[in-house]
Coordinates of C-alpha atoms in Angstrom, one line a residue:
X1 CA 0.0 0.0 0.0
X2 CA 1.1 3.6 -0.8
X3 CA -0.4 6.9 0.1
X4 CA -3.7 7.4 -1.8
X5 CA -3.5 9.5 -5.0
X6 CA -5.7 12.1 -3.6
X7 CA -3.7 12.4 -0.3
X8 CA -4.3 15.7 1.3
X9 CA -0.7 17.2 1.8
X10 CA -1.3 20.6 3.5
X11 CA -0.4 22.8 6.4
X12 CA -2.3 23.6 9.6
X13 CA -2.9 26.9 11.6
X14 CA -5.5 28.4 13.8
X15 CA -7.4 31.7 13.3
X16 CA -6.4 33.2 16.5
X17 CA -2.6 32.5 16.0
X18 CA -2.2 34.1 12.6
X19 CA -5.3 36.2 11.5
X20 CA -4.8 39.3 13.8
X21 CA -7.4 41.9 13.1
X22 CA -8.8 41.1 16.6
X23 CA -11.2 44.1 16.6
X24 CA -11.7 44.5 12.8
X25 CA -14.8 43.7 10.7
X26 CA -17.1 43.5 13.8
X27 CA -15.2 40.8 15.4
X28 CA -15.7 40.3 19.2
X29 CA -13.2 39.4 21.9
X30 CA -12.1 35.8 22.2
X31 CA -10.5 33.9 25.0
X32 CA -7.2 34.1 23.2
X33 CA -7.5 38.0 23.0
X34 CA -7.1 38.3 26.8
X35 CA -4.0 36.1 27.0
X36 CA -0.8 38.0 27.5
X37 CA 2.8 37.1 26.2
X38 CA 4.6 34.4 28.0
X39 CA 7.9 32.7 27.3
X40 CA 9.5 29.3 27.6
X41 CA 9.0 28.5 31.4
X42 CA 6.8 31.6 31.9
X43 CA 3.0 31.3 31.9
X44 CA 0.7 33.4 29.7
X45 CA -1.7 35.3 32.0
X46 CA -5.5 35.5 31.4
X47 CA -6.5 39.1 32.1
X48 CA -10.0 40.3 33.1
X49 CA -10.8 41.7 29.7
X50 CA -8.4 43.6 27.4
X51 CA -6.3 45.9 29.5
X52 CA -4.4 48.9 28.2
X53 CA -0.5 48.5 28.3
X54 CA -0.6 44.6 28.3
X55 CA 1.0 42.7 25.5
X56 CA -1.6 40.4 23.6
X57 CA 0.4 38.6 20.9
X58 CA -2.8 37.4 19.2
X59 CA -4.2 40.8 18.5
X60 CA -1.9 41.3 15.5
X61 CA -0.5 37.8 15.2
X62 CA 1.0 37.7 11.7
X63 CA -1.7 39.8 10.2
X64 CA -3.1 37.3 7.9
X65 CA -6.5 39.1 8.0
X66 CA -5.0 41.7 5.7
X67 CA -2.4 39.6 3.8
X68 CA -4.3 36.4 3.1
X69 CA -4.4 36.8 -0.7
X70 CA -0.6 37.0 -1.0
X71 CA -0.2 34.3 1.6
X72 CA -2.4 31.9 -0.3
X73 CA -0.5 32.4 -3.5
X74 CA 2.6 31.4 -1.5
X75 CA 0.8 28.4 -0.1
X76 CA 0.0 27.4 -3.7
X77 CA 3.6 27.8 -4.7
X78 CA 4.5 25.5 -1.8
X79 CA 2.0 23.0 -3.4
X80 CA -0.5 22.7 -0.7
X81 CA -3.5 20.4 -1.5
X82 CA -5.3 21.6 1.6
X83 CA -5.2 24.4 4.2
X84 CA -6.3 23.6 7.8
X85 CA -7.5 26.6 9.7
X86 CA -10.4 27.6 11.9
X87 CA -13.3 29.9 11.7
X88 CA -13.1 32.5 14.5
X89 CA -16.5 32.2 16.2
X90 CA -16.3 35.8 17.3
X91 CA -16.0 37.0 13.7
X92 CA -19.4 35.4 13.1
X93 CA -21.1 35.9 16.5
X94 CA -19.1 38.6 18.4
X95 CA -20.5 37.6 21.8
X96 CA -21.4 34.1 20.9
X97 CA -25.1 34.2 21.9
X98 CA -26.5 36.4 19.1
X99 CA -29.3 35.3 16.8
X100 CA -28.1 37.0 13.7
X101 CA -24.5 36.6 12.4
X102 CA -22.1 39.3 11.5
X103 CA -22.1 39.5 7.7
X104 CA -18.6 41.1 7.5
X105 CA -17.1 38.1 9.2
X106 CA -19.0 35.6 7.0
X107 CA -17.7 37.5 3.9
X108 CA -14.1 37.3 5.2
X109 CA -14.2 33.5 5.0
X110 CA -16.1 33.5 1.8
X111 CA -13.2 35.5 0.4
X112 CA -10.6 33.3 2.0
X113 CA -12.1 30.0 0.9
X114 CA -12.6 31.4 -2.6
X115 CA -9.0 32.4 -2.8
X116 CA -7.9 28.9 -1.6
X117 CA -10.2 27.0 -4.0
X118 CA -9.0 29.3 -6.9
X119 CA -5.4 28.1 -6.1
X120 CA -6.4 24.4 -5.9
X121 CA -6.3 24.4 -2.1
X122 CA -9.0 22.6 -0.2
X123 CA -10.1 24.2 3.1
X124 CA -10.1 21.9 6.2
X125 CA -12.0 23.7 8.9
X126 CA -12.0 23.5 12.7
X127 CA -15.1 24.9 14.3
X128 CA -13.6 25.6 17.8
X129 CA -9.9 26.1 18.1
X130 CA -9.1 27.7 21.5
X131 CA -10.9 30.9 20.5
X132 CA -14.4 30.8 21.9
X133 CA -16.1 34.2 22.7
X134 CA -14.9 35.7 25.9
X135 CA -18.3 37.0 26.6
X136 CA -19.5 33.3 27.0
X137 CA -17.0 32.9 29.7
X138 CA -17.9 36.1 31.7
X139 CA -21.7 35.8 31.3
X140 CA -22.3 32.0 31.2
X141 CA -19.3 30.4 32.9
X142 CA -18.0 28.8 29.7
X143 CA -18.8 25.2 28.9
X144 CA -19.8 24.4 32.4
X145 CA -23.2 25.9 31.2
X146 CA -25.5 23.7 29.0
X147 CA -26.7 26.7 27.2
X148 CA -23.4 26.7 25.2
X149 CA -24.5 23.6 23.3
X150 CA -27.3 25.6 21.5
X151 CA -24.9 28.6 20.9
X152 CA -22.2 26.4 19.4
X153 CA -24.7 24.5 17.3
X154 CA -26.2 27.7 15.9
X155 CA -22.7 29.0 15.1
X156 CA -21.9 25.7 13.4
X157 CA -25.1 25.5 11.5
X158 CA -24.6 29.1 10.2
X159 CA -21.2 28.5 8.8
X160 CA -21.8 24.9 7.6
X161 CA -24.8 26.3 5.6
X162 CA -22.9 29.3 4.3
X163 CA -19.9 27.3 3.1
X164 CA -21.6 24.0 2.2
X165 CA -20.3 24.1 -1.3
X166 CA -16.8 25.4 -0.4
X167 CA -15.7 23.2 2.6
X168 CA -15.9 19.5 2.7
X169 CA -13.7 18.6 5.7
X170 CA -14.7 19.8 9.1
X171 CA -13.7 19.1 12.8
X172 CA -15.6 20.2 15.8
X173 CA -13.4 20.8 18.9
X174 CA -9.6 21.1 18.7
X175 CA -7.6 18.8 20.9
X176 CA -10.8 18.4 23.1
X177 CA -8.8 16.0 25.3
X178 CA -6.1 18.5 26.4
X179 CA -8.4 19.5 29.3
X180 CA -7.6 16.1 30.8
X181 CA -4.9 18.1 32.4
X182 CA -7.5 19.8 34.6
X183 CA -4.9 20.5 37.3
X184 CA -3.6 23.5 35.2
X185 CA -5.2 26.7 34.1
X186 CA -4.3 26.9 30.4
X187 CA -6.0 23.8 28.9
X188 CA -9.4 24.1 30.6
X189 CA -9.6 27.7 29.9
X190 CA -8.5 27.6 26.1
X191 CA -10.6 24.4 25.5
X192 CA -13.7 25.2 27.5
X193 CA -13.5 28.8 29.0
X194 CA -13.2 27.4 32.5
X195 CA -11.8 29.7 35.2
X196 CA -11.6 27.9 38.5
X197 CA -12.2 29.3 42.0
X198 CA -10.4 28.1 45.1
X199 CA -12.0 25.0 46.3
X200 CA -13.5 24.0 43.0
X201 CA -13.4 20.3 42.1
X202 CA -11.6 21.0 38.9
X203 CA -11.9 17.5 37.6
X204 CA -15.6 17.2 38.0
X205 CA -16.2 20.6 36.3
X206 CA -13.9 19.6 33.5
X207 CA -15.9 16.3 32.9
X208 CA -19.1 18.2 32.9
X209 CA -17.8 20.8 30.4
X210 CA -16.4 18.0 28.2
X211 CA -19.7 16.2 28.1
X212 CA -21.5 19.4 26.9
X213 CA -18.9 19.7 24.2
X214 CA -19.3 16.1 23.2
X215 CA -23.1 16.5 22.9
X216 CA -22.6 19.7 20.9
X217 CA -20.2 17.9 18.6
X218 CA -22.6 15.1 18.1
X219 CA -25.4 17.4 17.2
X220 CA -23.2 19.3 14.8
X221 CA -22.1 16.1 13.1
X222 CA -25.8 15.0 12.6
X223 CA -26.7 18.4 11.5
X224 CA -23.9 18.8 9.0
X225 CA -24.7 15.6 7.3
X226 CA -28.2 16.9 6.7
X227 CA -26.8 20.2 5.3
X228 CA -24.4 18.4 2.9
X229 CA -24.4 14.5 2.9
X230 CA -20.9 14.7 1.3
X231 CA -19.4 16.4 4.4
X232 CA -16.6 14.6 6.2
X233 CA -16.8 15.7 9.8
X234 CA -14.2 14.6 12.3
X235 CA -13.1 15.1 15.9
X236 CA -9.7 16.4 16.8
X237 CA -7.6 14.5 19.5
X238 CA -4.2 15.5 20.9
X239 CA -2.5 12.2 20.7
X240 CA 0.5 11.9 23.1
X241 CA 1.1 8.2 23.8
X242 CA 2.1 7.3 27.4
X243 CA 4.5 4.5 27.6
X244 CA 5.2 2.5 30.8
X245 CA 8.7 3.5 32.1
X246 CA 9.6 -0.2 32.5
X247 CA 8.0 -3.7 32.0
X248 CA 7.2 -3.6 35.7
X249 CA 3.5 -4.6 35.8
X250 CA 2.6 -1.6 38.0
X251 CA 4.1 0.8 35.3
X252 CA 2.2 -1.0 32.6
X253 CA -1.1 -0.6 34.5
X254 CA -0.4 3.0 35.2
X255 CA 0.2 3.6 31.4
X256 CA -3.0 1.9 30.5
X257 CA -5.1 4.0 33.0
X258 CA -3.3 7.2 31.8
X259 CA -4.2 6.4 28.2
X260 CA -7.8 5.9 29.2
X261 CA -7.9 9.2 31.0
X262 CA -6.4 11.2 28.1
X263 CA -8.2 9.4 25.2
X264 CA -11.8 8.4 26.4
X265 CA -13.0 11.5 24.5
X266 CA -12.3 9.6 21.3
X267 CA -14.3 6.7 22.4
X268 CA -17.4 8.9 22.8
X269 CA -16.8 10.7 19.5
X270 CA -16.3 7.6 17.5
X271 CA -18.5 5.0 19.3
X272 CA -21.3 7.2 20.4
X273 CA -21.3 6.3 24.1
X274 CA -19.2 6.5 27.2
X275 CA -16.8 3.5 27.9
X276 CA -17.6 1.6 31.0
X277 CA -14.2 2.4 32.5
X278 CA -15.3 6.1 32.6
X279 CA -18.8 5.6 33.8
X280 CA -17.5 3.4 36.6
X281 CA -14.8 6.0 37.4
X282 CA -17.5 8.7 37.7
X283 CA -19.4 6.4 40.1
X284 CA -16.4 5.8 42.2
X285 CA -15.5 9.5 42.4
X286 CA -19.1 10.4 43.3
X287 CA -19.5 12.6 40.1
X288 CA -23.3 12.8 39.4
X289 CA -22.9 14.6 36.1
X290 CA -25.7 16.2 34.0
X291 CA -25.9 13.5 31.4
X292 CA -29.5 13.1 30.2
X293 CA -31.1 10.1 28.3
X294 CA -31.5 12.5 25.4
X295 CA -27.9 13.3 25.5
X296 CA -27.1 9.7 25.1
X297 CA -29.4 9.5 22.1
X298 CA -27.6 12.5 20.5
X299 CA -24.2 11.0 21.2
X300 CA -25.2 7.8 19.3
X301 CA -26.6 9.8 16.4
X302 CA -23.6 12.0 15.9
X303 CA -20.6 9.8 15.6
X304 CA -17.7 11.3 13.6
X305 CA -16.5 10.2 10.1
X306 CA -12.8 10.4 10.8
X307 CA -10.3 11.1 13.6
X308 CA -8.1 14.2 13.1
X309 CA -5.2 14.2 15.6
X310 CA -2.1 16.1 16.6
X311 CA 1.2 14.3 17.3
X312 CA 4.2 16.1 18.6
X313 CA 5.7 13.9 21.4
X314 CA 5.3 10.9 23.6
X315 CA 5.3 10.7 27.4
X316 CA 6.3 8.0 29.9
X317 CA 4.9 7.1 33.3
X318 CA 6.2 5.3 36.4
X319 CA 4.2 3.8 39.2
X320 CA 4.3 6.5 41.8
X321 CA 4.3 4.1 44.8
X322 CA 8.0 4.4 44.4
X323 CA 9.8 7.7 45.2
X324 CA 10.5 9.4 41.8
X325 CA 13.8 11.3 41.2
X326 CA 12.8 14.9 40.9
X327 CA 15.1 15.2 37.9
X328 CA 13.0 12.8 36.0
X329 CA 9.8 14.8 36.4
X330 CA 8.4 16.4 33.2
X331 CA 7.0 19.8 33.3
X332 CA 6.2 20.2 29.6
X333 CA 4.1 23.4 30.0
X334 CA 4.8 26.5 32.1
X335 CA 2.9 26.9 35.3
X336 CA 2.0 23.3 35.6
X337 CA 3.0 22.4 39.1
X338 CA 0.4 19.9 40.4
X339 CA -1.7 20.6 43.4
X340 CA -2.8 17.0 43.4
X341 CA -2.2 14.3 46.1
X342 CA 0.9 12.4 45.6
X343 CA -0.4 9.1 46.9
X344 CA -2.9 7.8 44.3
X345 CA -0.8 5.7 42.0
X346 CA 0.4 2.4 43.2
X347 CA -3.0 1.8 44.7
X348 CA -5.4 -0.5 42.8
X349 CA -7.1 2.4 41.0
X350 CA -3.9 3.8 39.5
X351 CA -5.7 7.1 39.2
X352 CA -3.8 9.5 37.0
X353 CA -2.9 13.3 37.4
X354 CA -1.1 14.5 34.3
X355 CA 1.2 17.2 35.8
X356 CA 2.1 14.9 38.7
X357 CA 2.7 11.6 37.0
X358 CA 4.6 12.1 33.7
X359 CA 8.3 11.6 33.6
X360 CA 11.1 12.0 31.1
X361 CA 11.8 9.2 28.6
X362 CA 15.5 8.6 28.5
X363 CA 15.4 6.8 25.2
X364 CA 14.4 9.8 23.1
X365 CA 15.7 13.3 22.8
X366 CA 13.9 16.5 23.5
X367 CA 13.5 20.0 21.9
X368 CA 14.5 23.2 23.6
X369 CA 11.0 23.5 24.9
X370 CA 11.2 20.0 26.5
X371 CA 9.1 18.3 23.9
X372 CA 10.3 14.7 23.5
X373 CA 11.0 13.8 19.9
X374 CA 9.8 10.3 19.0
X375 CA 9.1 9.7 15.3
X376 CA 8.1 6.0 15.8
X377 CA 5.6 7.1 18.3
X378 CA 3.5 8.4 15.4
X379 CA 3.3 4.9 13.9
X380 CA 2.4 3.6 17.4
X381 CA -0.4 6.2 17.6
X382 CA -1.8 5.5 14.1
X383 CA -1.8 1.8 14.8
X384 CA -3.5 2.3 18.2
X385 CA -6.3 4.5 16.6
X386 CA -6.7 2.1 13.7
X387 CA -7.0 -1.0 15.8
X388 CA -9.4 0.6 18.3
X389 CA -11.7 2.5 15.9
X390 CA -11.4 1.3 12.4
X391 CA -12.2 4.6 10.7
X392 CA -10.0 7.0 8.6
X393 CA -7.3 9.1 10.2
X394 CA -6.0 12.5 9.4
X395 CA -2.8 13.9 10.9
X396 CA -3.8 17.6 11.3
X397 CA -0.9 18.6 13.4
X398 CA 2.8 17.6 13.6
X399 CA 5.8 19.8 13.7
X400 CA 9.0 21.1 15.4
X401 CA 9.2 24.4 17.2
X402 CA 12.7 25.9 17.2
X403 CA 14.7 29.2 17.0
X404 CA 15.6 29.9 13.5
X405 CA 18.7 32.0 12.5
X406 CA 18.7 34.3 9.5
X407 CA 21.9 34.2 7.5
X408 CA 23.5 37.5 6.1
X409 CA 22.1 36.6 2.8
X410 CA 18.6 36.2 4.2
X411 CA 18.6 32.3 3.9
X412 CA 17.4 30.1 6.7
X413 CA 18.9 26.8 7.0
X414 CA 16.5 24.7 9.1
X415 CA 17.8 21.2 8.5
X416 CA 16.7 20.3 12.0
X417 CA 13.1 20.8 11.0
X418 CA 13.5 18.8 7.7
X419 CA 15.1 16.0 9.8
X420 CA 12.3 16.0 12.3
X421 CA 9.6 16.0 9.6
X422 CA 11.2 13.5 7.4
X423 CA 11.4 10.9 10.2
X424 CA 7.7 11.4 11.0
X425 CA 6.6 11.1 7.4
X426 CA 8.7 8.0 7.1
X427 CA 6.9 6.3 10.0
X428 CA 3.6 7.7 8.7
X429 CA 4.0 5.9 5.5
X430 CA 5.0 2.7 7.4
X431 CA 1.7 2.8 9.2
X432 CA 0.0 3.0 6.0
X433 CA 2.0 0.3 4.3
X434 CA 2.6 -2.2 7.0
X435 CA -0.3 -1.6 9.4
X436 CA -3.1 -0.9 6.9
X437 CA -4.0 2.5 8.2
X438 CA -6.5 4.5 6.2
X439 CA -4.9 7.9 6.1
X440 CA -6.6 11.0 4.6
X441 CA -3.8 13.5 4.8
X442 CA -1.0 15.2 6.7
X443 CA -0.9 18.9 7.6
X444 CA 2.3 20.1 9.6
X445 CA 1.5 22.6 12.3
X446 CA 2.4 26.2 11.8
X447 CA 3.7 25.8 8.2
X448 CA 3.9 29.5 8.3
X449 CA 5.4 31.0 11.4
X450 CA 2.7 32.1 13.9
X451 CA 2.0 32.9 17.5
X452 CA 2.6 30.0 19.9
X453 CA -0.5 29.0 21.6
X454 CA 1.3 27.9 24.8
X455 CA 3.7 30.7 25.3
X456 CA 2.6 33.5 22.9
X457 CA 6.1 33.5 21.5
X458 CA 7.1 34.2 17.9
X459 CA 10.6 32.8 18.3
X460 CA 9.3 29.2 18.7
X461 CA 8.8 28.8 15.0
X462 CA 7.3 25.8 13.2
X463 CA 7.2 27.1 9.6
X464 CA 8.4 26.5 6.2
X465 CA 7.6 30.3 5.7
X466 CA 9.4 32.7 7.9
X467 CA 7.5 35.7 9.2
X468 CA 9.6 38.8 10.3
X469 CA 8.3 39.5 13.8
X470 CA 10.0 38.9 17.2
X471 CA 8.5 38.3 20.6
X472 CA 8.1 42.0 21.4
X473 CA 6.1 42.5 18.2
X474 CA 8.8 44.2 16.3
X475 CA 9.4 43.3 12.6
X476 CA 8.2 44.0 9.1
X477 CA 5.9 41.0 8.9
X478 CA 7.5 40.1 5.6
X479 CA 7.5 36.4 4.5
X480 CA 10.4 34.5 3.3
X481 CA 11.2 30.9 2.4
X482 CA 13.3 28.5 4.6
X483 CA 15.2 25.6 3.3
X484 CA 12.3 23.4 4.5
X485 CA 10.0 25.2 2.0
X486 CA 11.7 23.6 -0.9
X487 CA 11.9 20.2 0.9
X488 CA 8.3 20.0 1.5
X489 CA 7.4 21.3 -2.0
X490 CA 9.2 18.2 -3.4
X491 CA 7.6 15.9 -0.8
X492 CA 4.1 17.0 -2.0
X493 CA 5.1 16.9 -5.7
X494 CA 6.3 13.3 -5.2
X495 CA 3.4 12.4 -3.1
X496 CA 5.8 11.4 -0.3
X497 CA 8.2 9.4 -2.4
X498 CA 11.0 11.9 -2.3
X499 CA 12.0 12.7 1.3

């Protein structure tokens, strides 16, 4: 088996990380618009609204809002078959709860999609990518409120109807399972608009919010298929496999439970019901969630057509009945020190707290930002998904964040990025050839430099296309090609045969 002839080679971004124009065209404030700049090891802060004098990197981002026509021409020169981006909810419904959409926002995406299609590039659209309306946080409490189901369905119906002849591939919630890391502030806020108070049961609140999102996703899948039966509507999962640190049975059991806690979201998306290991866990924890019989019907009716997923790194875990060397602890995001108990693992439950339990894997290297580099892990993930769900897969994020140096002649020699991506594409192809995975496409993350979601930095670059802007917001925003541009161009041209 080789890659399909219509394989979707592309690139991936999110609206809030590249568009800019945060207050243009009638757009409202999103959750990303109130996040300040951070740095490697320094958390981004969530401010109470937009405050004068604060640095909000997403406000300008790379100004794609005003430059999209020239950028799309560059994407076409790169050879992209598809362009994964998101529709900023606040461009369409500035507060999120309006009845009538903002026509200027709708027209922007009409123009963008027309430009893509004119250049032979198929849009792949995420409906919610860490940019929900901030008003829904302040007025409704974010996704802890059931009312958000109707708001999201209304938004999705509006854009799916508007673009039913321009967009075929959709995804509902980006990396919905990131909020399994409920013990930190970043993921629950960006995923679901959750801001916790002291004494809150964060885990229970997260599970309730996730349930409402899963119901909303299912309703959108069913509705989308009525709008256009040819739609392909998927979920989007952050796939970070968690390996046992050793073959010690306790380590293996800890890894199995950890994978369940991170990836049960996919079970619901694909199978249309909660797995028994999660319903039993809710009972054991005393979580009486608002899950109605009608919700269960909706989940069953709205199963996804494919699994979109991100893959950057793998993790490892060790049974914490033993004392763990602090040097092995893995703090892969700033500000993630766990407040959870240290004594759960090693008991029969093997309950998992992400910030507490992950450790470094000494068998793989790591990037400057501490992200462990494990190309073979991508094949493991694809095989794991394929065996479990037997539906098509779509790698919609994969990439290497690094500091790029500009040579005196303006060239950028990013061989490290080429090496990273080549190794991952090779194992991706192996999963298709040897393991029988049905793979729709591959869209490397941040193929044009953009604002980092986790830190708000510009210097953490993923792109084949360099954008002249630094962490302080200085620069011309001019675009230029890196060595990886020509490499990926040839990969696409050869359908992955020339790496």
